[in-house]
mmCIF file of C-alpha atoms in Angstrom:
data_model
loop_
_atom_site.group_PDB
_atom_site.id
_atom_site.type_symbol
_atom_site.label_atom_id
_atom_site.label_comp_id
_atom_site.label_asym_id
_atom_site.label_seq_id
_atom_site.Cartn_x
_atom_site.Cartn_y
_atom_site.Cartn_z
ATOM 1 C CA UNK A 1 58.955 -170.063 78.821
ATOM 2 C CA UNK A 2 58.774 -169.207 82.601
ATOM 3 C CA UNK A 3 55.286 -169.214 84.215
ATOM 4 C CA UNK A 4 55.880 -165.479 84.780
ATOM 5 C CA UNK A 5 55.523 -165.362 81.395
ATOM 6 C CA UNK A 6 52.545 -167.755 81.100
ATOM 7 C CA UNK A 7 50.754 -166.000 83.542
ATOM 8 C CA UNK A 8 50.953 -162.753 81.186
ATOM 9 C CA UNK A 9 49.934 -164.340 78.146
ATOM 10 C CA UNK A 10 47.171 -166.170 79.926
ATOM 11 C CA UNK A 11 45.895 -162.609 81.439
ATOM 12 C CA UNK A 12 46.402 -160.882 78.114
ATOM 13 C CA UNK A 13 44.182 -163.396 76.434
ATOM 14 C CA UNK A 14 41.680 -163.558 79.237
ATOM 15 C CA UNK A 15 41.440 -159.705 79.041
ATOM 16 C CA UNK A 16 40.903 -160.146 75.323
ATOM 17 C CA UNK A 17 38.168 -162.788 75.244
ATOM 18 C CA UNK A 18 36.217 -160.533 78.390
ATOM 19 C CA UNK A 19 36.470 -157.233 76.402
ATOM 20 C CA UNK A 20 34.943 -159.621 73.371
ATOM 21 C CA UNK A 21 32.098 -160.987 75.449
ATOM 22 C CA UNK A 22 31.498 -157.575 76.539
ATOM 23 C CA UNK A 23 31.250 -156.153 73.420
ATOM 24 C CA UNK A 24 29.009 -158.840 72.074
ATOM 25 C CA UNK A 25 26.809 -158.871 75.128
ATOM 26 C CA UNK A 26 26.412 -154.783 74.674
ATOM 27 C CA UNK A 27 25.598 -155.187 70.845
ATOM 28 C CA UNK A 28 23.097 -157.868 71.848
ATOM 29 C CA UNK A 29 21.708 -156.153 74.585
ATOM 30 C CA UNK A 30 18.013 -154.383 73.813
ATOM 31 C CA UNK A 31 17.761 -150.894 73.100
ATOM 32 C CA UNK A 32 15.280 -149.414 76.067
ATOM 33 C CA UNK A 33 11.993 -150.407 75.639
ATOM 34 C CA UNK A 34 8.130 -150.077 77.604
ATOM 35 C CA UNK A 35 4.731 -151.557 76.783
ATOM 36 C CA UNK A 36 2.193 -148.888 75.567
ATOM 37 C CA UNK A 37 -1.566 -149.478 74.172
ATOM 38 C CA UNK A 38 -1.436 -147.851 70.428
ATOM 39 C CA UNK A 39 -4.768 -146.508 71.754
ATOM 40 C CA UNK A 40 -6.189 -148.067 68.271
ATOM 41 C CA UNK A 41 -9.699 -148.600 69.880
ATOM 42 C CA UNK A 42 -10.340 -145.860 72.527
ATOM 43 C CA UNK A 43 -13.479 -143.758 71.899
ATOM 44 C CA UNK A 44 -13.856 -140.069 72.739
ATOM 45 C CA UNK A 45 -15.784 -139.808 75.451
ATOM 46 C CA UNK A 46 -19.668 -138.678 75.350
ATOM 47 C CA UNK A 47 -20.687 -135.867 73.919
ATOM 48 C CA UNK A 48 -20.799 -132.665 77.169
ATOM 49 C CA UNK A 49 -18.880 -134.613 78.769
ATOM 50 C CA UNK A 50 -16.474 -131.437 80.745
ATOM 51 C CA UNK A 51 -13.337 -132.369 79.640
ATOM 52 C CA UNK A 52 -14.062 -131.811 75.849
ATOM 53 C CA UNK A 53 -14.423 -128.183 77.017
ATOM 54 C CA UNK A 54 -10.953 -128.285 78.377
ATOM 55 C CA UNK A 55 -9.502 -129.995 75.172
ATOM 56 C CA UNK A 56 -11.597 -127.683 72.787
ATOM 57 C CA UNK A 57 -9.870 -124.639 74.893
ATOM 58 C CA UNK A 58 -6.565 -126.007 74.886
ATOM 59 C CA UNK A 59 -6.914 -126.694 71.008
ATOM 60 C CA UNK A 60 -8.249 -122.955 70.299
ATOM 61 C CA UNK A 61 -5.572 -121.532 72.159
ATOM 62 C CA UNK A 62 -2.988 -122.818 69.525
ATOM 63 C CA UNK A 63 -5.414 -122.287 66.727
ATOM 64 C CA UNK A 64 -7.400 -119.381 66.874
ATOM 65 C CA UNK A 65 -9.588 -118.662 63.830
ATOM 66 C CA UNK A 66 -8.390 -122.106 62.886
ATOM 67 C CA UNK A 67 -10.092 -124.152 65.407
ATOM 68 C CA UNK A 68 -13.339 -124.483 63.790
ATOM 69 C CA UNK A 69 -13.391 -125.405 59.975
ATOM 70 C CA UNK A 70 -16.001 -126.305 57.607
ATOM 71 C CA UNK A 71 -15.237 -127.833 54.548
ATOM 72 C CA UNK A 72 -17.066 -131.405 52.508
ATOM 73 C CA UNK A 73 -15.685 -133.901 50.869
ATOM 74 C CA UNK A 74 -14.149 -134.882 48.276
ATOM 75 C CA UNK A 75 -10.914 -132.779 48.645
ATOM 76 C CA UNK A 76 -8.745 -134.213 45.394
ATOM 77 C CA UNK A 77 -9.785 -134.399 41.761
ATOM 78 C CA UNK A 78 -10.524 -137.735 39.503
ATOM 79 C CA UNK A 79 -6.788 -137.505 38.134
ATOM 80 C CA UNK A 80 -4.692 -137.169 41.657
ATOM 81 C CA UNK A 81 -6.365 -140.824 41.943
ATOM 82 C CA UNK A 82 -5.688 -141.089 38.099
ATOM 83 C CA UNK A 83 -9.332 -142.146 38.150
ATOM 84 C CA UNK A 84 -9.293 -139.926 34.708
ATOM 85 C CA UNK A 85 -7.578 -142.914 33.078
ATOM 86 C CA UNK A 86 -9.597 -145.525 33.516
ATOM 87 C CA UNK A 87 -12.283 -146.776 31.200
ATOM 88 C CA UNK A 88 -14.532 -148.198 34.234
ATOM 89 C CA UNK A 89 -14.914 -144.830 35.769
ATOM 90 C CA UNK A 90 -14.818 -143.064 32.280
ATOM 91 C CA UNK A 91 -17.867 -144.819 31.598
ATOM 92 C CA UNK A 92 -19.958 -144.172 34.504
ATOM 93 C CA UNK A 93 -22.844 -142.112 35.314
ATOM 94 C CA UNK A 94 -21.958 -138.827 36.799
ATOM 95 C CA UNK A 95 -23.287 -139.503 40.133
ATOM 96 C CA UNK A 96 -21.321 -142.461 40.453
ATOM 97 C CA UNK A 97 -18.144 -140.569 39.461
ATOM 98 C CA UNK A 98 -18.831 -138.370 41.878
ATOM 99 C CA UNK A 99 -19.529 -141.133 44.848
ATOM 100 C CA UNK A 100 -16.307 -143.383 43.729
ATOM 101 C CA UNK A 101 -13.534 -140.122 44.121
ATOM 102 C CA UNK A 102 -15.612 -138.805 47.094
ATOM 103 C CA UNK A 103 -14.462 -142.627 48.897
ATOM 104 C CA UNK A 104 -10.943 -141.736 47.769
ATOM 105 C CA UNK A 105 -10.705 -138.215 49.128
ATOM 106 C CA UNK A 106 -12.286 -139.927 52.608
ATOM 107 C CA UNK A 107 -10.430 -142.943 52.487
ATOM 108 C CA UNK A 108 -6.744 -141.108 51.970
ATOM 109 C CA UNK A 109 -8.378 -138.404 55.304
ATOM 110 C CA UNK A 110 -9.254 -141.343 57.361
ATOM 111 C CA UNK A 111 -6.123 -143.308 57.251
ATOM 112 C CA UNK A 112 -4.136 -139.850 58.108
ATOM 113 C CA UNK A 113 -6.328 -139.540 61.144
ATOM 114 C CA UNK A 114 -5.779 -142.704 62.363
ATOM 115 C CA UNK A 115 -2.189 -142.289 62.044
ATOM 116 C CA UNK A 116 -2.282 -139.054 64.456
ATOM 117 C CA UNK A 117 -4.195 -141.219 66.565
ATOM 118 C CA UNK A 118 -1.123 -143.617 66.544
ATOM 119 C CA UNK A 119 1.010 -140.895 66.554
ATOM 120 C CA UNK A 120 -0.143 -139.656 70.346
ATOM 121 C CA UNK A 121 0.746 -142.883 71.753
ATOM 122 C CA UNK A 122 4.120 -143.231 70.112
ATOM 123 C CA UNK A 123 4.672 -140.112 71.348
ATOM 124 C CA UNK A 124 3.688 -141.247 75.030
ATOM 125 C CA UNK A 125 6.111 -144.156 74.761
ATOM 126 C CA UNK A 126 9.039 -141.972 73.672
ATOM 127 C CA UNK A 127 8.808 -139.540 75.836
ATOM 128 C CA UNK A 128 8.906 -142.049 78.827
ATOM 129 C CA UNK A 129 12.075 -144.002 76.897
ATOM 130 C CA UNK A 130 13.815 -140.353 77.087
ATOM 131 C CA UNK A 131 17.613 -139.839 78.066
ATOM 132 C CA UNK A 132 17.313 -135.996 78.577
ATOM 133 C CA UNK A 133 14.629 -133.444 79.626
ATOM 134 C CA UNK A 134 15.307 -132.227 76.207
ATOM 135 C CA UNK A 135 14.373 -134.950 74.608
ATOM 136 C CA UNK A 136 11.380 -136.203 76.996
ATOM 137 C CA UNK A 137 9.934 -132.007 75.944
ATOM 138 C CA UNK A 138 10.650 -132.542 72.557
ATOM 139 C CA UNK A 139 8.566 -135.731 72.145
ATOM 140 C CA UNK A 140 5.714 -134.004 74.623
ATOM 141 C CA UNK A 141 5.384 -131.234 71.977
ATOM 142 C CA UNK A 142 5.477 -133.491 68.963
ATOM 143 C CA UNK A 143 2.393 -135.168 70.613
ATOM 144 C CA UNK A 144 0.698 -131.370 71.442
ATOM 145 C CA UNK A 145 1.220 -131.349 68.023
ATOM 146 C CA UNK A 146 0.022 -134.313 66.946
ATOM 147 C CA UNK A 147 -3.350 -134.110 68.652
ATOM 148 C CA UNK A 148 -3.689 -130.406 66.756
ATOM 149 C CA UNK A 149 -3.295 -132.432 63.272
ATOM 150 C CA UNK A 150 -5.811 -135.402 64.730
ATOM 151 C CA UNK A 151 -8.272 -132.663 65.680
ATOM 152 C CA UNK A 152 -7.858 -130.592 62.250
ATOM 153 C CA UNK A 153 -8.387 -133.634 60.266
ATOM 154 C CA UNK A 154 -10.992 -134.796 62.307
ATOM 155 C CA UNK A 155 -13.050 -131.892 60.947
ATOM 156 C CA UNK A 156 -12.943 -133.064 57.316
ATOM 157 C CA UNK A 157 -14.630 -136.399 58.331
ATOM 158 C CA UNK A 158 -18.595 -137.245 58.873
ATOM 159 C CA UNK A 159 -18.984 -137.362 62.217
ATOM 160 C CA UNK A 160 -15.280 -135.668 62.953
ATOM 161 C CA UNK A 161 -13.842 -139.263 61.664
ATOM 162 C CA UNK A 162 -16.046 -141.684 64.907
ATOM 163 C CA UNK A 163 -17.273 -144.471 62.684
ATOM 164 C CA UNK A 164 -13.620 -144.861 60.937
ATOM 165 C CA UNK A 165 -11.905 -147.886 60.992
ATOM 166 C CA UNK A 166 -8.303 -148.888 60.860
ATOM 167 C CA UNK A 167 -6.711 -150.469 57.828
ATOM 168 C CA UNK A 168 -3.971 -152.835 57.573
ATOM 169 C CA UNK A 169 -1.530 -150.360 57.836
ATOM 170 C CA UNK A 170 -2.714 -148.957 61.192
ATOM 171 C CA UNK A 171 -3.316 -152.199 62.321
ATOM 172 C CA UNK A 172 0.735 -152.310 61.762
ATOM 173 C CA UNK A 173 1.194 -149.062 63.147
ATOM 174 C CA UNK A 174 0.014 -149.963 66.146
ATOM 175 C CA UNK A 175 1.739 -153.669 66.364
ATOM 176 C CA UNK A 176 5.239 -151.460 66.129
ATOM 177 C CA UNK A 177 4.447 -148.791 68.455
ATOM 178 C CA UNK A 178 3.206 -151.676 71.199
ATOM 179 C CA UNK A 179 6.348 -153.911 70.771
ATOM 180 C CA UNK A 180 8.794 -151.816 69.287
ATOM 181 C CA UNK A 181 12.009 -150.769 71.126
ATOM 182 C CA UNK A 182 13.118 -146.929 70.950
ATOM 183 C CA UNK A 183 15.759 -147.227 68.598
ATOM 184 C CA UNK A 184 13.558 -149.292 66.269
ATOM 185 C CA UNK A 185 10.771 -146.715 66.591
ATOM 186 C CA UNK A 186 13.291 -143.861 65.564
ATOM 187 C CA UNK A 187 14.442 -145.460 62.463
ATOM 188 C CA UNK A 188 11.093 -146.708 61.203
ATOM 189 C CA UNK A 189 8.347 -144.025 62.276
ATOM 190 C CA UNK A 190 10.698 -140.666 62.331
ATOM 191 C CA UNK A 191 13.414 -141.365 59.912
ATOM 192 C CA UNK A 192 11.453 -143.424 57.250
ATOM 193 C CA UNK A 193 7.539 -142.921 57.652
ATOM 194 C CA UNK A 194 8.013 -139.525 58.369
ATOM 195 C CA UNK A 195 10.399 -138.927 55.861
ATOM 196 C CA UNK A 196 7.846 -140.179 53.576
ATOM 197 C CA UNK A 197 5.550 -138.260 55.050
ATOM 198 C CA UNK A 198 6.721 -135.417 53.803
ATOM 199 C CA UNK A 199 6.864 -136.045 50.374
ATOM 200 C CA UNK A 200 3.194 -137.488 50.797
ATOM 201 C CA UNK A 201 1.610 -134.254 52.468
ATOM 202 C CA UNK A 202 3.220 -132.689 49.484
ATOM 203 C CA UNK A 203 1.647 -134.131 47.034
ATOM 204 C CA UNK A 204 -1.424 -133.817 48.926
ATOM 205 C CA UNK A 205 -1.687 -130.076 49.575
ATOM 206 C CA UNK A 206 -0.344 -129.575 45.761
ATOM 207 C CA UNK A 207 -3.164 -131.175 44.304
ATOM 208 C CA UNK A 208 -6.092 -130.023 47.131
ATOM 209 C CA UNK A 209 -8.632 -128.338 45.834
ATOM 210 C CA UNK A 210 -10.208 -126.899 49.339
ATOM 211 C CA UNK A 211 -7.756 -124.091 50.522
ATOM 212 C CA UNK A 212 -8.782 -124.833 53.932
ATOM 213 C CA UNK A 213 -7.918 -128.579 54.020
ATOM 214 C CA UNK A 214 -4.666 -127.054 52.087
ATOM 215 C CA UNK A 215 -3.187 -124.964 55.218
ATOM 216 C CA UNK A 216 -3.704 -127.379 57.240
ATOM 217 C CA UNK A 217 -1.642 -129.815 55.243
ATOM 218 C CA UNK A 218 1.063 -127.561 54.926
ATOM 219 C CA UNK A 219 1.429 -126.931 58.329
ATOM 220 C CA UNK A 220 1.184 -130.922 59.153
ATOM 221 C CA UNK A 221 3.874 -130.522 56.586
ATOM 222 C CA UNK A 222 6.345 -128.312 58.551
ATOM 223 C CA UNK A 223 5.714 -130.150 61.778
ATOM 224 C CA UNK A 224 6.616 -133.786 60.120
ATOM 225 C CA UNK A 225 9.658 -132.145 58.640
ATOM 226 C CA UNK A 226 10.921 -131.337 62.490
ATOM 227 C CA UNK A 227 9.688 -134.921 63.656
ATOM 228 C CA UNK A 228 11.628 -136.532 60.960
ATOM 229 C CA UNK A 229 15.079 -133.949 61.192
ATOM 230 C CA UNK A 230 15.293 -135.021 64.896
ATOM 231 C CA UNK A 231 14.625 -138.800 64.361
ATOM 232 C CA UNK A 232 17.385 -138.459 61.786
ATOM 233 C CA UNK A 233 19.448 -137.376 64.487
ATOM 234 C CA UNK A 234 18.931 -139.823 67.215
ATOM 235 C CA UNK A 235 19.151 -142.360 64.754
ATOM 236 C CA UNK A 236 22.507 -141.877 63.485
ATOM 237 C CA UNK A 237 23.671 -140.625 67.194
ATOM 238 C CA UNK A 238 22.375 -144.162 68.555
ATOM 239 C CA UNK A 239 22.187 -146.737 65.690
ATOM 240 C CA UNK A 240 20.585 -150.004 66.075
ATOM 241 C CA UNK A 241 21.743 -153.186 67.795
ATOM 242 C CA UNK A 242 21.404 -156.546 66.184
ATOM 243 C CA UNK A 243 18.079 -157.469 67.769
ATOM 244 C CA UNK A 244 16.621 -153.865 66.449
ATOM 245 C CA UNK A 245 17.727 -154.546 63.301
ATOM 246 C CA UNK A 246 15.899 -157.750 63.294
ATOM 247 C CA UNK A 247 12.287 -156.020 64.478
ATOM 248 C CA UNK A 248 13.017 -153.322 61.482
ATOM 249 C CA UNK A 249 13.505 -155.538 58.889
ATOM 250 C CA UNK A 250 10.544 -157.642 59.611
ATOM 251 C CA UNK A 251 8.284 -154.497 60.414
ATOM 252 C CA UNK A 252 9.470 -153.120 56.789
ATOM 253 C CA UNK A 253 8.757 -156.332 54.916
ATOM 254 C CA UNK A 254 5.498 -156.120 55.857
ATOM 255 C CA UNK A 255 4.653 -152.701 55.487
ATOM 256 C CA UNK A 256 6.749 -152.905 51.845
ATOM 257 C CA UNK A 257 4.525 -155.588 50.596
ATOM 258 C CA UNK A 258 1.134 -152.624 50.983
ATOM 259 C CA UNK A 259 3.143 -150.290 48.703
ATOM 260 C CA UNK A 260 3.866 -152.753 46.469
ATOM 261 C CA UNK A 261 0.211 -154.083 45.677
ATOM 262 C CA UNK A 262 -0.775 -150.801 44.551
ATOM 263 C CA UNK A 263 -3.488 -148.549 44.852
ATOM 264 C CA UNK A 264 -5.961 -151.135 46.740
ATOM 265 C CA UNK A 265 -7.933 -148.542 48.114
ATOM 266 C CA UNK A 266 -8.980 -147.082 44.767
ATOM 267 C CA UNK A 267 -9.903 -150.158 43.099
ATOM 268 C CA UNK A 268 -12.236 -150.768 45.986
ATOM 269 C CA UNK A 269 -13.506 -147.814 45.857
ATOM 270 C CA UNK A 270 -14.496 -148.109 42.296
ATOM 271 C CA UNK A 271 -16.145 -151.880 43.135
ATOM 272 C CA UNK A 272 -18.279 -150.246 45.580
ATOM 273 C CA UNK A 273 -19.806 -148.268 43.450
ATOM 274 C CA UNK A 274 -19.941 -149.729 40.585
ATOM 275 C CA UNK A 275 -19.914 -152.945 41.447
ATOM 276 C CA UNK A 276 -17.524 -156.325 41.646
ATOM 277 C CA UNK A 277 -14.892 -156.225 38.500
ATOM 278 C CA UNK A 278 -14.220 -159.451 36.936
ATOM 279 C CA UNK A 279 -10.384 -160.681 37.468
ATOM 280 C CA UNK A 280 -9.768 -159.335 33.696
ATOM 281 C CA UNK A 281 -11.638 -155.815 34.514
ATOM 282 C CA UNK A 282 -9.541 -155.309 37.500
ATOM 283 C CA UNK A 283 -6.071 -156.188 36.010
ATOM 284 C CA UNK A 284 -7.178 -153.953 33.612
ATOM 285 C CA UNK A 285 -8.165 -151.107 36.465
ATOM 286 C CA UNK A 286 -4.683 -151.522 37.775
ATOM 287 C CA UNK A 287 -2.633 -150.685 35.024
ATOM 288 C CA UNK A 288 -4.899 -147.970 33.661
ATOM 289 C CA UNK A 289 -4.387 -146.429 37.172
ATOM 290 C CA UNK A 290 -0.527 -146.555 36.700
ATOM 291 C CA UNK A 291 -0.324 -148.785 40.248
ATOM 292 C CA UNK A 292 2.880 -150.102 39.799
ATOM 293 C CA UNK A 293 4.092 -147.286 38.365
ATOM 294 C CA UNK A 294 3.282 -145.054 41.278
ATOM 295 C CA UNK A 295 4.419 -148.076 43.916
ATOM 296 C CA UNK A 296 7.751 -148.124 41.927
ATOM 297 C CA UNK A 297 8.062 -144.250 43.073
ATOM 298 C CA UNK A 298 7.066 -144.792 46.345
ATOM 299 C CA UNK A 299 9.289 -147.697 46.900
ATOM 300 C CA UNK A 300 12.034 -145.795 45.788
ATOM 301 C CA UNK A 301 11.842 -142.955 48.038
ATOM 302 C CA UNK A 302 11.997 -145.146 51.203
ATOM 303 C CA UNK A 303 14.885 -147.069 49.628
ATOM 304 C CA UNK A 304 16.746 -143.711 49.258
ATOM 305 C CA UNK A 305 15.292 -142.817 53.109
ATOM 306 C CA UNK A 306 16.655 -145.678 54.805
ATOM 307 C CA UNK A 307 20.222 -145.772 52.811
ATOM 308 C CA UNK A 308 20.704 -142.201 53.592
ATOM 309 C CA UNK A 309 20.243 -142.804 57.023
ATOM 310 C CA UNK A 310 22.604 -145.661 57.860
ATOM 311 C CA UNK A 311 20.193 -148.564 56.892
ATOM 312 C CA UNK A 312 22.328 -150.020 54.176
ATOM 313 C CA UNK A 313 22.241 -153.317 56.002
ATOM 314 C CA UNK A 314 18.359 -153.134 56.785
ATOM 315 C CA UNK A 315 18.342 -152.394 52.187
ATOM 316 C CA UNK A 316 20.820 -155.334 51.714
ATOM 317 C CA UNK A 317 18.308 -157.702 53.596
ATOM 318 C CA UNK A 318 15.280 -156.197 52.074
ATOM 319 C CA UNK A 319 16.840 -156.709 49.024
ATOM 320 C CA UNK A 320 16.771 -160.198 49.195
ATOM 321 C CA UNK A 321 13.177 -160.367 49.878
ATOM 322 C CA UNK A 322 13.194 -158.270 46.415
ATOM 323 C CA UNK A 323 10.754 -155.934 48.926
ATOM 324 C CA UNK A 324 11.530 -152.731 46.491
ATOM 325 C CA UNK A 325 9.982 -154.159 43.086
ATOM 326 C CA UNK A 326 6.168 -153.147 42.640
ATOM 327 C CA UNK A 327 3.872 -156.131 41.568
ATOM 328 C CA UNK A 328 2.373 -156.201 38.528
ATOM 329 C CA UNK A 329 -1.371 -156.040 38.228
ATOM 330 C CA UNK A 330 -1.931 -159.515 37.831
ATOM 331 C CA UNK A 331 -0.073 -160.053 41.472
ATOM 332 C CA UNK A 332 -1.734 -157.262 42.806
ATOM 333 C CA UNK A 333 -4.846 -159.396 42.775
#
């Protein structure tokens, strides 16, 4: 073989084992990312201060009649929380049936607000990660429309929601919106959380029992179906690299394991009313309240989210950490 030869074979191969490292290096590469405070702990500011007039105006220019609602809690009967079906709550006084789904109904209000809340600064951080003016307007009027749902909410809450405090989930909600690259972001807050979302406000505005609180559901419920169409669509335009993959899974596990220990915030509920359950009495709670029943269902629906939207390596990992089976009461403890 002549070293003309040689030297095209040795090119040939060369070429092949750059285009390799290329490709490696631009799979490996992170998808673009900036730092952003979740805003998780920032106050409104005191009360006359001028800019709340400016807000307020801003706010009633969108919602007209809307802008000022007056409603009380609670907003959901016994059975949405399937309080109906258990013997602990069966058996209590009136007033403390009335107390224990009054915390539900303001529990399941608070943690929406604080997810708005969450939802303004993820919108901040997209819209400076954007690749088009069309996409940097689209996230600025997902977060107009985000701070409309935070301040509707915020009317449904003593004190328009100031003494509320974050729950593990926010607390993870704001973790992923800090660190999180853009990709990332897409995939788990607008294709999957949002997806859910939608099914969630659902079931929420079926079963409200204040018309007011209702509406406003409904329309959360048409904006979240946009937020999640177009995260749908940058997801499957862009994918996600190796190292995004990574941050999802490990974001999901996580946020898997809260649906699968069951309705938490009900059982507490009931305890602070009625007092502390023995370990029997609150086994007992759990299955009367169909909790892994109803985490089965939820689990489900973001299995089905992420597989029909090109996560079916993100569900083969999950998998393994069995992150789609519901506990059973007794692990739910």
């Amino acid at each position: 073989m002549n070293s003309k030869v040689n030297s095209t074979i040795n090119s040939t191969i060369n070429s092949k084992t750059e285009t390799q490292e290329n490709s490696y290096i631009e799979q490996a590469k992170p998808a673009p990312n900036v730092y952003i405070d979740s805003g998780l702990s920032l106050l409104n500011v005191e009360e006359g201060h001028r800019i709340q007039g400016m807000v307020r105006g801003a706010a009633k220019k969108h919602l007209g009649n809307r802008f000022s609602l007056n409603a009380g809690l609670p907003l959901w009967p016994s059975s949405f929380f399937n309080l109906d079906k258990a013997q602990v709550f069966v058996n209590a006084k009136t007033c403390d049936k009335e107390e224990v789904v009054r915390l539900c109904s303001q529990g399941l209000v608070e943690e929406s607000l604080i997810i708005e809340k969450c939802g303004m600064a993820f919108c901040a951080k997209m819209s400076a990660l954007a690749d088009s003016i069309d996409e940097r307007m689209f996230y600025n009027l997902m977060s107009a429309e985000e701070a409309i749902h935070y301040h509707q909410i915020s009317q449904f809450l003593p004190d328009g929601g100031a003494g509320v405090s974050p729950n593990p989930f926010h607390l993870l909600l704001a973790r992923l919106i800090e660190n999180g690259d853009r990709d990332s972001l897409v995939f788990i807050i607008q294709v999957v959380l949002e997806g859910w979302g939608i099914s969630h406000y659902k079931v929420l505005a079926d079963s409200c029992t204040d018309p007011q609180f209702c509406f406003e559901l409904r329309e959360i419920l048409k904006d979240e179906s946009r937020h999640h169409g177009v995260g749908v669509i940058f997801s499957k335009q862009r994918g996600l690299n190796e190292l995004s993959r990574d941050f999802v899974v490990e974001v999901m596990v996580e946020f898997l394991q809260m649906v699968q220990l069951g309705p938490q915030a009900v059982v507490n509920a009931v305890e602070v009313v009625l007092g502390q359950l023995s370990r029997e009495h609150k086994i007992e709670l759990f299955q009367q309240l169909d909790g892994e029943k109803e985490s089965a269902a939820s689990l489900q629906t973001l299995r089905s989210l992420m597989l029909q939207n090109g996560g079916e390596a993100i569900v083969q990992r999950l998998d393994i950490h069995h992150s789609f089976t519901p506990y059973s009461a007794e692990n739910c403890l």
